[in-house]
Amino acid sequence: QVNLVESGGGLVQPGGSLRLSCTSSGSIFGHSTMGWYRQAPGKERELVASIAVNGDTRYADSVKGRFNISRDKARRRSFLQMDSLKPEDTAIYYCNSRFQGRDFWGQGTRVTVSS
């Protein structure tokens, strides 16, 4: 079992920044692809960014150039640095860990971008 705990969400003005953190309790962190997903009201959950064990990253087109995903193996954490935030980035953001085809999810952290 893997427990994921997100932190760092909140209210920010358009153009501002936030940094989300995800802490994993499991020993498989070093073997898992870590990802961040988001779900806005009335919409399906979507992939925002992911980072593989070898460091390869993927980003949704809507966040390329604004968001950056990273991971810290020693502290079993992944991070999502979000810059130049827009109102359409408002959503609940979920941390994801994928290991051997199994998905684990955090409880989510709310991000609201509004003036």
PDB file of C-alpha atoms in Angstrom:
ATOM      1  CA  GLN A   1       0.000   0.000   0.000  1.00  0.00           C
ATOM      2  CA  VAL A   2       1.179   3.497  -0.851  1.00  0.00           C
ATOM      3  CA  ASN A   3      -0.060   6.622   0.874  1.00  0.00           C
ATOM      4  CA  LEU A   4       0.337   9.920  -0.929  1.00  0.00           C
ATOM      5  CA  VAL A   5      -0.132  13.255   0.792  1.00  0.00           C
ATOM      6  CA  GLU A   6      -0.305  16.493  -1.168  1.00  0.00           C
ATOM      7  CA  SER A   7       0.309  19.992   0.121  1.00  0.00           C
ATOM      8  CA  GLY A   8       0.806  23.474  -1.255  1.00  0.00           C
ATOM      9  CA  GLY A   9      -2.567  24.325  -2.743  1.00  0.00           C
ATOM     10  CA  GLY A  10      -4.381  27.562  -2.098  1.00  0.00           C
ATOM     11  CA  LEU A  11      -5.712  30.780  -3.551  1.00  0.00           C
ATOM     12  CA  VAL A  12      -3.487  32.769  -5.888  1.00  0.00           C
ATOM     13  CA  GLN A  13      -4.004  35.664  -8.253  1.00  0.00           C
ATOM     14  CA  PRO A  14      -3.656  35.227 -12.014  1.00  0.00           C
ATOM     15  CA  GLY A  15       0.005  35.343 -12.973  1.00  0.00           C
ATOM     16  CA  GLY A  16       1.064  34.035  -9.589  1.00  0.00           C
ATOM     17  CA  SER A  17       2.875  30.853  -8.597  1.00  0.00           C
ATOM     18  CA  LEU A  18       2.329  27.845  -6.378  1.00  0.00           C
ATOM     19  CA  ARG A  19       4.421  24.807  -5.599  1.00  0.00           C
ATOM     20  CA  LEU A  20       2.661  21.546  -4.875  1.00  0.00           C
ATOM     21  CA  SER A  21       4.368  18.752  -2.970  1.00  0.00           C
ATOM     22  CA  CYS A  22       3.529  15.079  -2.736  1.00  0.00           C
ATOM     23  CA  THR A  23       5.047  12.852  -0.077  1.00  0.00           C
ATOM     24  CA  SER A  24       4.960   9.088  -0.560  1.00  0.00           C
ATOM     25  CA  SER A  25       5.042   6.628   2.299  1.00  0.00           C
ATOM     26  CA  GLY A  26       5.841   3.619   0.172  1.00  0.00           C
ATOM     27  CA  SER A  27       9.183   1.996  -0.495  1.00  0.00           C
ATOM     28  CA  ILE A  28       8.406   1.762  -4.211  1.00  0.00           C
ATOM     29  CA  PHE A  29       8.804   5.488  -4.840  1.00  0.00           C
ATOM     30  CA  GLY A  30      12.112   4.982  -6.611  1.00  0.00           C
ATOM     31  CA  HIS A  31      10.474   2.527  -9.010  1.00  0.00           C
ATOM     32  CA  SER A  32       7.290   4.486  -9.732  1.00  0.00           C
ATOM     33  CA  THR A  33       6.259   7.035 -12.290  1.00  0.00           C
ATOM     34  CA  MET A  34       4.955  10.059 -10.412  1.00  0.00           C
ATOM     35  CA  GLY A  35       2.266  12.267 -11.842  1.00  0.00           C
ATOM     36  CA  TRP A  36       0.003  15.187 -11.135  1.00  0.00           C
ATOM     37  CA  TYR A  37      -3.585  15.195 -12.348  1.00  0.00           C
ATOM     38  CA  ARG A  38      -6.302  17.769 -11.923  1.00  0.00           C
ATOM     39  CA  GLN A  39     -10.059  17.847 -11.989  1.00  0.00           C
ATOM     40  CA  ALA A  40     -12.027  21.023 -12.498  1.00  0.00           C
ATOM     41  CA  PRO A  41     -15.744  21.269 -11.632  1.00  0.00           C
ATOM     42  CA  GLY A  42     -17.819  19.473 -14.234  1.00  0.00           C
ATOM     43  CA  LYS A  43     -14.783  18.103 -16.042  1.00  0.00           C
ATOM     44  CA  GLU A  44     -12.942  14.819 -16.152  1.00  0.00           C
ATOM     45  CA  ARG A  45      -9.678  14.277 -14.366  1.00  0.00           C
ATOM     46  CA  GLU A  46      -6.759  15.019 -16.681  1.00  0.00           C
ATOM     47  CA  LEU A  47      -3.016  14.482 -16.636  1.00  0.00           C
ATOM     48  CA  VAL A  48      -1.071  17.646 -15.934  1.00  0.00           C
ATOM     49  CA  ALA A  49       2.472  16.286 -15.787  1.00  0.00           C
ATOM     50  CA  SER A  50       4.379  13.102 -15.083  1.00  0.00           C
ATOM     51  CA  ILE A  51       7.964  12.135 -14.408  1.00  0.00           C
ATOM     52  CA  ALA A  52       9.389   8.682 -14.925  1.00  0.00           C
ATOM     53  CA  VAL A  53      12.040   6.950 -12.858  1.00  0.00           C
ATOM     54  CA  ASN A  54      14.675   7.943 -15.430  1.00  0.00           C
ATOM     55  CA  GLY A  55      13.567  11.574 -15.253  1.00  0.00           C
ATOM     56  CA  ASP A  56      11.636  11.714 -18.517  1.00  0.00           C
ATOM     57  CA  THR A  57       8.778  14.183 -18.233  1.00  0.00           C
ATOM     58  CA  ARG A  58       5.440  14.723 -19.949  1.00  0.00           C
ATOM     59  CA  TYR A  59       3.208  17.763 -19.809  1.00  0.00           C
ATOM     60  CA  ALA A  60      -0.278  18.628 -20.933  1.00  0.00           C
ATOM     61  CA  ASP A  61      -0.144  21.138 -23.776  1.00  0.00           C
ATOM     62  CA  SER A  62      -2.039  23.645 -21.656  1.00  0.00           C
ATOM     63  CA  VAL A  63       0.735  23.851 -19.051  1.00  0.00           C
ATOM     64  CA  LYS A  64       3.894  23.501 -21.138  1.00  0.00           C
ATOM     65  CA  GLY A  65       6.325  26.286 -20.392  1.00  0.00           C
ATOM     66  CA  ARG A  66       4.505  27.237 -17.187  1.00  0.00           C
ATOM     67  CA  PHE A  67       4.641  24.132 -14.990  1.00  0.00           C
ATOM     68  CA  ASN A  68       7.613  22.009 -13.994  1.00  0.00           C
ATOM     69  CA  ILE A  69       7.525  18.570 -12.389  1.00  0.00           C
ATOM     70  CA  SER A  70      10.407  17.160 -10.379  1.00  0.00           C
ATOM     71  CA  ARG A  71      11.132  14.403  -7.894  1.00  0.00           C
ATOM     72  CA  ASP A  72      13.391  13.882  -4.915  1.00  0.00           C
ATOM     73  CA  LYS A  73      14.142  10.206  -4.452  1.00  0.00           C
ATOM     74  CA  ALA A  74      15.854  10.604  -1.083  1.00  0.00           C
ATOM     75  CA  ARG A  75      12.830  12.342   0.441  1.00  0.00           C
ATOM     76  CA  ARG A  76      10.253  10.348  -1.552  1.00  0.00           C
ATOM     77  CA  ARG A  77       8.665  13.510  -2.819  1.00  0.00           C
ATOM     78  CA  SER A  78       7.449  14.867  -6.092  1.00  0.00           C
ATOM     79  CA  PHE A  79       6.838  18.514  -6.822  1.00  0.00           C
ATOM     80  CA  LEU A  80       4.821  20.567  -9.262  1.00  0.00           C
ATOM     81  CA  GLN A  81       6.029  24.132  -9.697  1.00  0.00           C
ATOM     82  CA  MET A  82       3.244  26.174 -11.258  1.00  0.00           C
ATOM     83  CA  ASP A  83       4.040  29.614 -12.649  1.00  0.00           C
ATOM     84  CA  SER A  84       2.021  32.128 -14.636  1.00  0.00           C
ATOM     85  CA  LEU A  85      -1.156  30.624 -13.276  1.00  0.00           C
ATOM     86  CA  LYS A  86      -4.426  31.249 -15.081  1.00  0.00           C
ATOM     87  CA  PRO A  87      -8.030  31.057 -13.886  1.00  0.00           C
ATOM     88  CA  GLU A  88      -8.464  27.943 -16.022  1.00  0.00           C
ATOM     89  CA  ASP A  89      -5.860  26.196 -13.862  1.00  0.00           C
ATOM     90  CA  THR A  90      -8.376  26.210 -11.019  1.00  0.00           C
ATOM     91  CA  ALA A  91      -8.995  22.602  -9.987  1.00  0.00           C
ATOM     92  CA  ILE A  92      -8.307  19.969  -7.399  1.00  0.00           C
ATOM     93  CA  TYR A  93      -4.830  18.599  -8.026  1.00  0.00           C
ATOM     94  CA  TYR A  94      -4.092  14.964  -7.294  1.00  0.00           C
ATOM     95  CA  CYS A  95      -0.777  13.243  -6.840  1.00  0.00           C
ATOM     96  CA  ASN A  96      -0.440   9.890  -8.589  1.00  0.00           C
ATOM     97  CA  SER A  97       2.032   7.047  -8.257  1.00  0.00           C
ATOM     98  CA  ARG A  98       2.073   4.309 -10.891  1.00  0.00           C
ATOM     99  CA  PHE A  99       3.902   1.059 -10.189  1.00  0.00           C
ATOM    100  CA  GLN A 100       3.615  -2.101 -12.284  1.00  0.00           C
ATOM    101  CA  GLY A 101       0.291  -0.991 -13.691  1.00  0.00           C
ATOM    102  CA  ARG A 102      -1.212  -0.056 -10.351  1.00  0.00           C
ATOM    103  CA  ASP A 103      -2.286   3.498  -9.574  1.00  0.00           C
ATOM    104  CA  PHE A 104      -2.214   5.123  -6.173  1.00  0.00           C
ATOM    105  CA  TRP A 105      -3.805   8.501  -5.452  1.00  0.00           C
ATOM    106  CA  GLY A 106      -3.566  11.245  -2.905  1.00  0.00           C
ATOM    107  CA  GLN A 107      -6.587  12.970  -1.441  1.00  0.00           C
ATOM    108  CA  GLY A 108      -6.107  16.084  -3.561  1.00  0.00           C
ATOM    109  CA  THR A 109      -5.282  19.700  -2.892  1.00  0.00           C
ATOM    110  CA  ARG A 110      -7.361  22.605  -4.139  1.00  0.00           C
ATOM    111  CA  VAL A 111      -5.868  25.310  -6.325  1.00  0.00           C
ATOM    112  CA  THR A 112      -7.913  28.421  -7.006  1.00  0.00           C
ATOM    113  CA  VAL A 113      -6.677  31.100  -9.382  1.00  0.00           C
ATOM    114  CA  SER A 114      -8.750  34.229  -9.008  1.00  0.00           C
ATOM    115  CA  SER A 115      -8.417  37.945  -8.541  1.00  0.00           C
TER     116      SER A 115
END
